Coordinates of C-alpha atoms in Angstrom, one line a residue:
X1 CA 244.5 96.5 85.7
X2 CA 247.8 95.6 84.2
X3 CA 249.3 92.3 85.5
X4 CA 253.0 92.2 86.0
X5 CA 254.7 89.5 84.1
X6 CA 255.7 86.8 86.7
X7 CA 258.9 86.1 84.8
X8 CA 260.2 89.6 85.4
X9 CA 259.9 89.3 89.2
X10 CA 263.1 87.2 89.7
X11 CA 265.0 89.6 87.5
X12 CA 263.9 92.6 89.5
X13 CA 264.8 90.9 92.8
X14 CA 268.2 90.0 91.4
X15 CA 268.9 93.6 90.5
X16 CA 267.9 94.8 93.9
X17 CA 270.2 92.2 95.6
X18 CA 273.1 93.2 93.3
X19 CA 272.6 96.9 94.3
X20 CA 272.6 96.0 98.0
X21 CA 275.8 94.0 97.6
X22 CA 277.5 96.8 95.7
X23 CA 276.5 99.3 98.4
X24 CA 277.8 97.0 101.1
X25 CA 281.1 96.5 99.3
X26 CA 281.4 100.2 98.8
X27 CA 280.8 100.7 102.5
X28 CA 283.4 98.1 103.5
X29 CA 286.0 99.6 101.2
X30 CA 285.4 103.1 102.6
X31 CA 286.0 101.9 106.2
X32 CA 289.2 99.9 105.3
X33 CA 291.0 103.2 105.1
X34 CA 290.0 106.2 107.1
X35 CA 291.5 109.7 107.4
X36 CA 292.2 111.9 110.4
X37 CA 293.1 115.6 110.3
X38 CA 293.6 117.7 113.4
X39 CA 293.2 121.0 111.4
X40 CA 290.2 120.5 109.2
X41 CA 288.6 117.3 110.5
X42 CA 285.4 116.5 112.4
X43 CA 284.4 113.4 114.2
X44 CA 281.0 113.9 112.5
X45 CA 282.6 113.5 109.1
X46 CA 282.6 110.1 107.3
X47 CA 286.4 109.9 107.6
X48 CA 287.2 110.1 103.9
X49 CA 290.2 112.0 102.5
X50 CA 288.0 115.0 101.7
X51 CA 286.0 114.8 105.0
X52 CA 288.4 113.4 107.6
X53 CA 287.8 112.7 111.2
X54 CA 289.2 115.0 113.8
X55 CA 290.7 112.5 116.3
X56 CA 292.8 109.4 116.1
X57 CA 290.4 107.6 118.5
X58 CA 287.5 108.1 116.0
X59 CA 289.6 106.7 113.3
X60 CA 290.6 103.7 115.4
X61 CA 287.0 102.9 116.3
X62 CA 285.7 103.3 112.7
X63 CA 288.3 101.5 110.7
X64 CA 287.7 97.9 109.8
X65 CA 289.8 94.9 111.0
X66 CA 293.2 95.0 109.2
X67 CA 292.4 98.5 108.0
X68 CA 294.5 101.7 107.9
X69 CA 294.2 105.0 109.6
X70 CA 295.9 107.8 107.7
X71 CA 296.8 110.8 109.9
X72 CA 297.7 114.2 108.4
X73 CA 300.5 116.4 109.8
X74 CA 299.5 118.1 113.0
X75 CA 299.7 117.9 116.7
X76 CA 297.3 115.4 118.3
X77 CA 296.9 115.5 122.1
X78 CA 294.4 115.1 124.9
X79 CA 291.0 113.3 124.7
X80 CA 290.4 111.3 121.6
X81 CA 294.2 111.2 120.7
X82 CA 295.7 109.6 123.8
X83 CA 294.9 106.7 126.1
X84 CA 293.9 104.7 123.1
X85 CA 293.3 100.9 123.3
X86 CA 294.0 98.9 120.2
X87 CA 291.8 95.8 120.2
X88 CA 291.8 94.8 116.5
X89 CA 294.5 94.5 113.9
X90 CA 295.2 97.8 112.1
X91 CA 297.8 100.1 110.8
X92 CA 298.3 103.8 111.6
X93 CA 300.4 105.9 109.2
X94 CA 301.4 109.4 109.7
X95 CA 301.8 111.9 106.8
X96 CA 305.4 112.6 107.9
X97 CA 307.6 111.5 110.8
X98 CA 308.6 115.0 112.0
X99 CA 305.2 116.7 111.6
X100 CA 302.7 114.1 112.6
X101 CA 303.0 114.4 116.4
X102 CA 301.1 112.6 119.2
X103 CA 301.6 114.5 122.4
X104 CA 300.8 112.9 125.8
X105 CA 301.4 116.3 127.5
X106 CA 303.1 114.6 130.4
X107 CA 299.8 113.2 131.7
X108 CA 298.6 110.6 129.3
X109 CA 299.8 107.4 127.7
X110 CA 299.3 106.9 124.0
X111 CA 298.5 103.2 123.0
X112 CA 297.7 100.0 124.8
X113 CA 297.9 97.1 122.5
X114 CA 295.8 94.1 123.5
X115 CA 296.8 90.5 123.4
X116 CA 296.8 88.7 120.0
X117 CA 296.5 92.1 118.2
X118 CA 298.8 92.9 115.3
X119 CA 299.3 96.7 115.4
X120 CA 301.6 98.7 113.0
X121 CA 302.5 102.4 113.3
X122 CA 304.6 104.3 110.8
X123 CA 305.8 107.9 110.3
X124 CA 304.9 109.2 113.8
X125 CA 306.5 111.2 116.5
X126 CA 305.3 110.3 120.0
X127 CA 306.2 112.7 122.8
X128 CA 305.5 113.3 126.5
X129 CA 303.7 110.1 127.1
X130 CA 303.4 109.1 130.8
X131 CA 302.3 105.9 132.5
X132 CA 303.2 103.5 135.3
X133 CA 304.6 101.0 132.6
X134 CA 305.2 102.0 129.1
X135 CA 305.1 105.8 129.0
X136 CA 304.0 105.8 125.3
X137 CA 303.0 102.2 124.5
X138 CA 302.1 99.2 126.6
X139 CA 302.2 96.2 124.2
X140 CA 300.8 92.8 124.9
X141 CA 300.3 91.8 121.2
X142 CA 302.5 92.3 118.2
X143 CA 303.8 95.9 117.6
X144 CA 305.4 96.8 114.3
X145 CA 307.0 100.2 114.3
X146 CA 308.7 101.9 111.4
X147 CA 310.2 105.3 110.9
X148 CA 308.9 106.6 114.3
X149 CA 310.4 108.8 117.0
X150 CA 309.8 108.4 120.7
X151 CA 310.9 111.5 122.6
X152 CA 310.7 112.5 126.3
X153 CA 308.3 109.7 127.4
X154 CA 308.3 108.6 131.0
X155 CA 307.3 105.6 133.0
X156 CA 307.2 105.5 136.8
X157 CA 308.3 101.8 136.8
X158 CA 309.2 100.0 133.5
X159 CA 309.8 101.2 129.9
X160 CA 310.0 104.9 129.5
X161 CA 308.7 104.6 125.9
X162 CA 307.6 101.0 125.4
X163 CA 306.7 98.2 127.8
X164 CA 306.6 95.0 125.9
X165 CA 305.3 91.6 127.1
X166 CA 304.4 90.5 123.6
X167 CA 306.4 91.0 120.4
X168 CA 307.9 94.2 119.0
X169 CA 309.6 94.8 115.7
X170 CA 311.2 98.2 115.5
X171 CA 312.8 99.5 112.3
X172 CA 314.4 102.9 111.7
X173 CA 313.1 104.3 115.0
X174 CA 314.6 106.9 117.3
X175 CA 314.4 106.8 121.1
X176 CA 315.7 109.9 122.8
X177 CA 315.3 111.5 126.2
X178 CA 313.0 108.8 127.6
X179 CA 313.2 107.8 131.2
X180 CA 312.0 105.1 133.7
X181 CA 313.0 103.4 136.8
X182 CA 314.2 100.4 134.6
X183 CA 314.5 100.4 130.9
X184 CA 314.8 104.1 130.0
X185 CA 313.5 103.5 126.5
X186 CA 312.2 99.9 126.4
X187 CA 311.4 97.2 128.9
X188 CA 311.1 93.7 127.5
X189 CA 309.3 91.4 130.0
X190 CA 308.9 87.8 128.9
X191 CA 308.7 89.2 125.3
X192 CA 310.5 89.2 122.0
X193 CA 312.0 92.3 120.6
X194 CA 313.8 92.9 117.3
X195 CA 315.4 96.3 116.5
X196 CA 317.0 97.2 113.2
X197 CA 318.6 100.5 112.1
X198 CA 317.4 102.2 115.3
X199 CA 318.9 105.0 117.4
X200 CA 318.7 104.9 121.2
X201 CA 320.4 108.0 122.6
X202 CA 320.2 110.1 125.8
X203 CA 317.8 107.8 127.6
X204 CA 318.1 107.3 131.4
X205 CA 317.1 104.8 134.1
X206 CA 318.3 103.4 137.3
X207 CA 318.9 100.1 135.5
X208 CA 319.3 99.9 131.7
X209 CA 319.5 103.4 130.3
X210 CA 318.1 102.1 127.0
X211 CA 316.8 98.5 127.1
X212 CA 316.0 96.2 130.0
X213 CA 315.7 92.6 128.9
X214 CA 314.1 90.4 131.5
X215 CA 313.5 86.7 130.7
X216 CA 313.1 87.8 127.1
X217 CA 314.8 87.5 123.7
X218 CA 316.2 90.7 122.2
X219 CA 317.9 91.0 118.8
X220 CA 319.5 94.3 117.8
X221 CA 321.3 94.9 114.5
X222 CA 322.8 97.9 112.7
X223 CA 321.6 100.2 115.4
X224 CA 323.2 103.0 117.6
X225 CA 323.1 103.0 121.4
X226 CA 325.0 106.0 122.7
X227 CA 325.0 108.5 125.5
X228 CA 322.5 106.5 127.6
X229 CA 322.9 106.6 131.4
X230 CA 322.1 104.3 134.3
X231 CA 323.5 103.0 137.5
X232 CA 323.6 99.5 136.1
X233 CA 324.0 98.9 132.4
X234 CA 324.4 102.3 130.7
X235 CA 322.8 100.9 127.4
X236 CA 321.5 97.4 128.2
X237 CA 320.6 95.4 131.3
X238 CA 320.1 91.7 130.5
X239 CA 318.9 89.3 133.2
X240 CA 317.8 85.7 132.7
X241 CA 317.3 86.5 129.1
X242 CA 319.0 86.2 125.7
X243 CA 320.5 89.2 124.0
X244 CA 322.1 89.2 120.5
X245 CA 323.8 92.3 119.1
X246 CA 325.6 92.4 115.8
X247 CA 326.9 95.4 113.7
X248 CA 325.8 98.0 116.2
X249 CA 327.5 101.2 117.4
X250 CA 327.6 101.1 121.1
X251 CA 329.5 104.1 122.4
X252 CA 329.7 106.7 125.2
X253 CA 327.2 105.1 127.5
X254 CA 327.8 105.5 131.2
X255 CA 327.0 103.6 134.3
X256 CA 328.4 102.9 137.7
X257 CA 328.5 99.2 136.7
X258 CA 328.7 98.2 133.1
X259 CA 329.0 101.3 131.0
X260 CA 327.6 99.6 128.0
X261 CA 326.1 96.3 129.1
X262 CA 325.3 94.6 132.4
X263 CA 324.5 90.9 132.3
X264 CA 322.9 89.4 135.4
X265 CA 322.5 85.8 136.4
X266 CA 321.2 83.3 134.0
X267 CA 321.6 85.6 131.0
X268 CA 323.2 85.0 127.6
X269 CA 325.0 87.6 125.5
X270 CA 326.2 87.3 121.9
X271 CA 327.8 90.7 121.2
X272 CA 330.2 90.0 118.4
X273 CA 331.1 92.3 115.5
X274 CA 330.0 95.6 117.0
X275 CA 331.7 98.9 117.1
X276 CA 332.5 100.1 120.6
X277 CA 334.1 103.4 119.9
X278 CA 337.7 102.3 119.8
X279 CA 339.9 99.4 118.7
X280 CA 340.5 98.4 122.3
X281 CA 338.9 95.3 124.0
X282 CA 335.3 96.4 124.9
X283 CA 335.0 93.8 127.6
X284 CA 336.1 96.3 130.2
X285 CA 332.7 98.1 129.7
X286 CA 330.7 94.9 129.8
X287 CA 329.9 93.2 133.1
X288 CA 329.0 89.5 133.3
X289 CA 330.0 88.5 129.8
X290 CA 333.1 88.4 127.6
X291 CA 333.3 89.9 124.1
X292 CA 335.8 88.0 121.9
X293 CA 335.4 89.7 118.5
X294 CA 334.7 93.3 117.8
X295 CA 335.1 95.7 114.8
X296 CA 338.1 98.0 114.5
X297 CA 338.7 101.1 112.5
X298 CA 341.2 100.6 109.7
X299 CA 342.5 103.1 107.1
X300 CA 344.4 102.3 103.9
X301 CA 345.5 104.2 100.8
X302 CA 345.3 103.1 97.2
X303 CA 348.9 104.4 96.7
X304 CA 351.5 104.6 99.3
X305 CA 353.8 106.6 97.0
X306 CA 352.5 109.5 94.8
X307 CA 354.2 112.4 93.1
X308 CA 353.5 116.0 93.8
X309 CA 350.0 117.4 93.0
X310 CA 348.6 113.9 92.5
X311 CA 346.0 111.9 94.4
X312 CA 345.6 108.9 96.6
X313 CA 342.3 107.4 97.6
X314 CA 342.0 106.9 101.3
X315 CA 339.6 104.3 102.6
X316 CA 338.5 104.0 106.2
X317 CA 336.3 101.2 107.2
X318 CA 334.7 99.3 110.1
X319 CA 334.6 96.1 108.1
X320 CA 337.5 94.2 109.9
X321 CA 337.3 92.5 113.2
X322 CA 340.1 92.6 115.9
X323 CA 341.8 89.6 114.3
X324 CA 341.9 91.3 110.9
X325 CA 339.2 89.2 109.2
X326 CA 337.1 91.1 106.7
X327 CA 333.3 91.2 107.3
X328 CA 331.3 91.4 104.1
X329 CA 328.8 94.2 104.5
X330 CA 326.3 92.2 102.5
X331 CA 326.0 90.1 105.7
X332 CA 325.5 93.2 107.9
X333 CA 327.3 96.4 108.7
X334 CA 327.5 99.3 111.1
X335 CA 324.8 101.9 110.7
X336 CA 325.3 104.4 107.8
X337 CA 325.9 108.0 108.6
X338 CA 328.7 107.8 111.1
X339 CA 331.1 110.6 110.4
X340 CA 334.8 109.8 109.7
X341 CA 337.1 112.7 110.3
X342 CA 340.1 112.6 107.9
X343 CA 343.3 114.6 108.4
X344 CA 346.8 114.8 107.0
X345 CA 350.2 116.3 107.8
X346 CA 351.0 117.0 104.1
X347 CA 348.7 117.9 101.3
X348 CA 345.0 118.3 101.7
X349 CA 342.1 115.8 102.3
X350 CA 338.3 116.0 102.2
X351 CA 336.6 115.7 105.6
X352 CA 334.3 114.6 107.1
X353 CA 332.9 111.7 105.2
X354 CA 330.0 109.5 106.3
X355 CA 330.1 105.8 106.4
X356 CA 328.1 103.9 103.8
X357 CA 327.9 100.1 104.0
X358 CA 330.7 100.3 106.7
X359 CA 333.2 102.3 104.7
X360 CA 334.1 105.9 103.9
X361 CA 336.4 107.1 101.2
X362 CA 338.2 110.4 100.9
X363 CA 340.9 111.8 98.5
X364 CA 344.4 112.9 99.5
X365 CA 345.8 115.6 97.2
X366 CA 349.6 116.0 97.4
X367 CA 351.1 119.4 97.2
X368 CA 354.6 120.4 96.0
X369 CA 356.3 119.4 99.2
X370 CA 358.0 116.0 99.4
X371 CA 357.8 113.9 102.5
X372 CA 355.8 111.3 104.4
X373 CA 352.1 112.3 104.8
X374 CA 350.6 110.9 108.0
X375 CA 346.9 110.4 107.1
X376 CA 344.5 109.8 109.9
X377 CA 340.9 108.7 110.1
X378 CA 339.0 109.2 113.4
X379 CA 335.6 107.9 114.6
X380 CA 334.4 108.3 118.2
X381 CA 337.4 107.7 120.4
X382 CA 339.6 106.0 117.9
X383 CA 342.2 107.5 115.5
X384 CA 343.9 105.2 113.0
X385 CA 346.8 106.1 110.6
X386 CA 348.4 105.3 107.3
X387 CA 351.4 106.7 105.6
X388 CA 351.5 108.1 102.0
X389 CA 355.0 109.1 100.7
X390 CA 354.9 112.2 98.5
X391 CA 357.7 112.6 96.1
X392 CA 357.6 116.0 94.4
X393 CA 361.2 115.9 93.0
X394 CA 362.2 114.7 89.6
X395 CA 365.1 112.2 89.3
X396 CA 368.4 113.4 88.1
X397 CA 371.5 111.8 86.6
X398 CA 374.4 111.7 89.2
X399 CA 377.0 109.8 87.2
X400 CA 377.5 108.3 83.8
X401 CA 380.3 106.0 82.6
X402 CA 382.0 106.8 80.2
X403 CA 381.8 110.4 81.7
X404 CA 380.5 113.3 79.7
X405 CA 382.9 115.1 77.3
X406 CA 385.7 112.6 77.8
X407 CA 388.0 110.6 75.6
X408 CA 388.5 106.9 76.2
X409 CA 390.7 104.3 74.5
X410 CA 388.8 101.4 75.9
X411 CA 385.8 100.1 73.9
X412 CA 382.8 100.3 76.2
X413 CA 380.5 97.3 76.1
X414 CA 378.2 98.8 78.8
X415 CA 377.2 102.4 79.4
X416 CA 376.2 102.9 83.1
X417 CA 373.9 105.8 84.1
X418 CA 373.3 106.3 87.8
X419 CA 370.3 108.4 89.0
X420 CA 369.5 110.2 92.3
X421 CA 366.8 107.7 93.2
X422 CA 365.4 104.4 92.1
X423 CA 363.7 104.6 88.7
X424 CA 361.4 102.6 86.4
X425 CA 360.7 102.7 82.7
X426 CA 358.6 105.6 81.4
X427 CA 356.5 106.0 78.4
X428 CA 359.5 107.0 76.2
X429 CA 361.7 104.2 77.4
X430 CA 362.2 102.9 73.9
X431 CA 363.4 106.3 72.9
X432 CA 366.7 106.0 74.8
X433 CA 369.5 105.8 72.2
X434 CA 373.2 105.7 71.7
X435 CA 374.5 107.2 68.4
X436 CA 378.0 106.9 67.0
X437 CA 380.0 107.5 63.8
X438 CA 377.9 105.0 61.9
X439 CA 374.5 106.0 63.3
X440 CA 372.3 104.7 66.0
X441 CA 373.6 101.7 67.9
X442 CA 371.4 98.7 68.8
X443 CA 371.3 98.5 72.6
X444 CA 369.9 96.4 75.4
X445 CA 368.5 98.4 78.3
X446 CA 368.1 97.3 81.9
X447 CA 367.1 99.0 85.2
X448 CA 368.1 97.8 88.6
X449 CA 367.3 100.2 91.4
X450 CA 368.7 103.6 90.6
X451 CA 371.0 102.3 87.8
X452 CA 370.3 102.2 84.0
X453 CA 372.6 100.1 81.9
X454 CA 372.9 100.3 78.2
X455 CA 374.6 97.3 76.6
X456 CA 376.0 97.9 73.1
X457 CA 375.0 95.0 70.9
X458 CA 377.6 95.6 68.2
X459 CA 381.3 96.6 68.0
X460 CA 382.3 100.2 68.2
X461 CA 384.6 102.1 66.0
X462 CA 386.6 105.1 66.8
X463 CA 384.7 108.4 66.9
X464 CA 382.3 110.5 68.8
X465 CA 379.3 109.0 70.7
X466 CA 376.2 110.5 72.2
X467 CA 373.8 109.0 74.8
X468 CA 370.3 110.5 74.7
X469 CA 367.6 109.9 77.4
X470 CA 364.2 111.7 76.6
X471 CA 362.2 113.4 79.4
X472 CA 359.7 110.6 79.8
X473 CA 362.1 107.7 79.2
X474 CA 362.5 107.0 82.9
X475 CA 360.6 108.1 86.0
X476 CA 361.0 107.6 89.7
X477 CA 358.8 105.2 91.7
X478 CA 356.3 108.0 92.4
X479 CA 356.0 108.7 88.6
X480 CA 358.1 111.9 88.3
X481 CA 359.9 112.1 85.0
X482 CA 363.2 113.8 84.2
X483 CA 363.0 117.5 84.3
X484 CA 364.8 117.8 80.9
X485 CA 366.3 115.7 78.2
X486 CA 369.7 114.2 79.3
X487 CA 372.5 114.0 76.7
X488 CA 376.1 112.9 77.3
X489 CA 379.0 112.5 74.8
X490 CA 382.3 110.8 74.7
X491 CA 385.1 110.1 72.2
X492 CA 386.4 106.6 71.5
X493 CA 390.0 106.3 70.3
X494 CA 391.6 102.9 70.3
X495 CA 394.7 103.7 68.2
X496 CA 398.1 103.2 69.8
X497 CA 400.2 106.4 69.4
X498 CA 403.7 106.1 67.6
X499 CA 406.5 108.5 66.9
X500 CA 409.7 108.6 64.8
X501 CA 412.7 110.9 64.6
X502 CA 415.8 111.2 62.5
X503 CA 419.1 112.0 64.3
X504 CA 422.4 112.3 62.5
X505 CA 425.3 110.5 64.0
X506 CA 428.9 111.7 64.5
X507 CA 428.0 114.8 66.3
X508 CA 428.6 115.7 69.9
X509 CA 428.7 118.6 72.1
X510 CA 426.2 120.3 69.9
X511 CA 422.6 121.5 70.3
X512 CA 420.2 119.7 68.0
X513 CA 416.5 120.1 67.3
X514 CA 414.8 116.7 67.1
X515 CA 411.5 116.4 65.3
X516 CA 409.0 113.7 66.4
X517 CA 406.4 112.7 63.9
X518 CA 403.2 111.4 65.7
X519 CA 400.5 109.4 64.0
X520 CA 397.7 111.4 65.8
X521 CA 397.2 114.7 67.5
X522 CA 396.2 115.8 70.9
X523 CA 398.6 113.6 72.8
X524 CA 400.8 114.5 75.7
X525 CA 404.3 113.1 75.3
X526 CA 407.3 113.0 77.6
X527 CA 410.7 112.3 76.0
X528 CA 413.7 111.2 78.0
X529 CA 416.9 111.2 76.0
X530 CA 420.5 110.5 76.9
X531 CA 423.4 111.8 74.7
X532 CA 426.5 109.9 75.0
X533 CA 429.9 111.3 73.9
X534 CA 432.4 108.9 72.6
X535 CA 435.9 109.9 73.3
X536 CA 438.9 108.2 71.5
X537 CA 442.3 108.8 73.2
X538 CA 445.8 108.0 72.0
X539 CA 448.9 107.9 74.2
X540 CA 452.6 108.3 72.9
X541 CA 455.7 107.4 74.9
X542 CA 459.1 108.9 73.9
X543 CA 462.4 107.5 75.0
X544 CA 465.8 109.5 75.2

């Protein structure tokens, strides 16, 4: 009989223990993430990606603490997929928001989150949940929800979609068509709720169409609350609690009392820097609190004067408060995606354009018609305007001194050119010239309003002069250049005309031709001459 070497026994035991540890680790790793598929799964499967479970309930019961349940696209309803209690920390992730659907079928609630549990759900659509409180979810722990939709859930009492007595953090979630006696979408009861980039629309209740905040703290940023309906507080009812809202779109909510917000006794509301659908004071739609600062729709153009067939950038934004102070979007802004409707009375403009980081930019293209274009930007119930002047006409010369094709005997020191409208220097401004008998004259140019002055920097001599203004030498304030080259000429003649004539004396009562010799030609002369006749008379007296 062969005796086993005693030294090898510890080594064998060590290998066995190592194998057991590896198997255990492998088993733990497998359960840290489990998979569910309503189409090909089975609750008798091990819950792997290749062999997934059939129901969400099986995934929840099988996954480890702090594990993840991955749910494939499909519709999950009835037993095993509803009335689920979450009693350990975990995350449930749907394959895609629109196609991973949990349906309560109008008879079941979906999740009940126990106290001290941290529960996260992502990429899910939860519909038709029904309960006394919290039609879809009753949360007593910490609920983190991202990229989820809650649609058509109902509660007999509080919280059509969510009843919260713990902490909820909601990001990029949609609540639509939910209903309850109080808190059509969410009822916050001695809890903490934080909403960011969420949409709450079309929810209904007797009090608080969207959110009821009772002895709780609610913080909402960059979210949309619209078209919610209630008797009290169309969007929010806040009583004995603290509610902070910044950079939200709160519009078109309706209620008998407080279309947007109703604040009851002992409540605090900080609702500055929100967009309420118009530039008017929103306090008329808030009961029990005063709103002192709100965002307004402004519209401006990059150029208030453009020439025909050119462009002006039009910027509309919700980044200024009612006192005109700019709010840096890096510190928060209205939700992206709000459509701005642009329009114009002249030219064309792109529309609509969606807000991004609180601003939307479009381009106005001028046509060939001159005039003032009234450019508008509209969002919700507000329309704001800016003016852009379109100048499609080139400037023309109306007068020039000395005038064109004239002769002057006064040496001009300044040539004055007057245009049909105010002008500015163009790209060929240095090409403006005055030429004379001895060549091009040095000149000093100056523009004031619609007048161009050309100061001659040297003395002129008699002769012909030409003023030349190239097409691009000047332009109007819109940028239109001259339609053609402008040229004007004049003649300078500073000589004093003289004449001489030779008339013989001693003649009278005769017709004579007098020749005047002028020192230059082309002059009009008027002669006035008086001919005097000298008569000499002699008288003789005879005596008889």
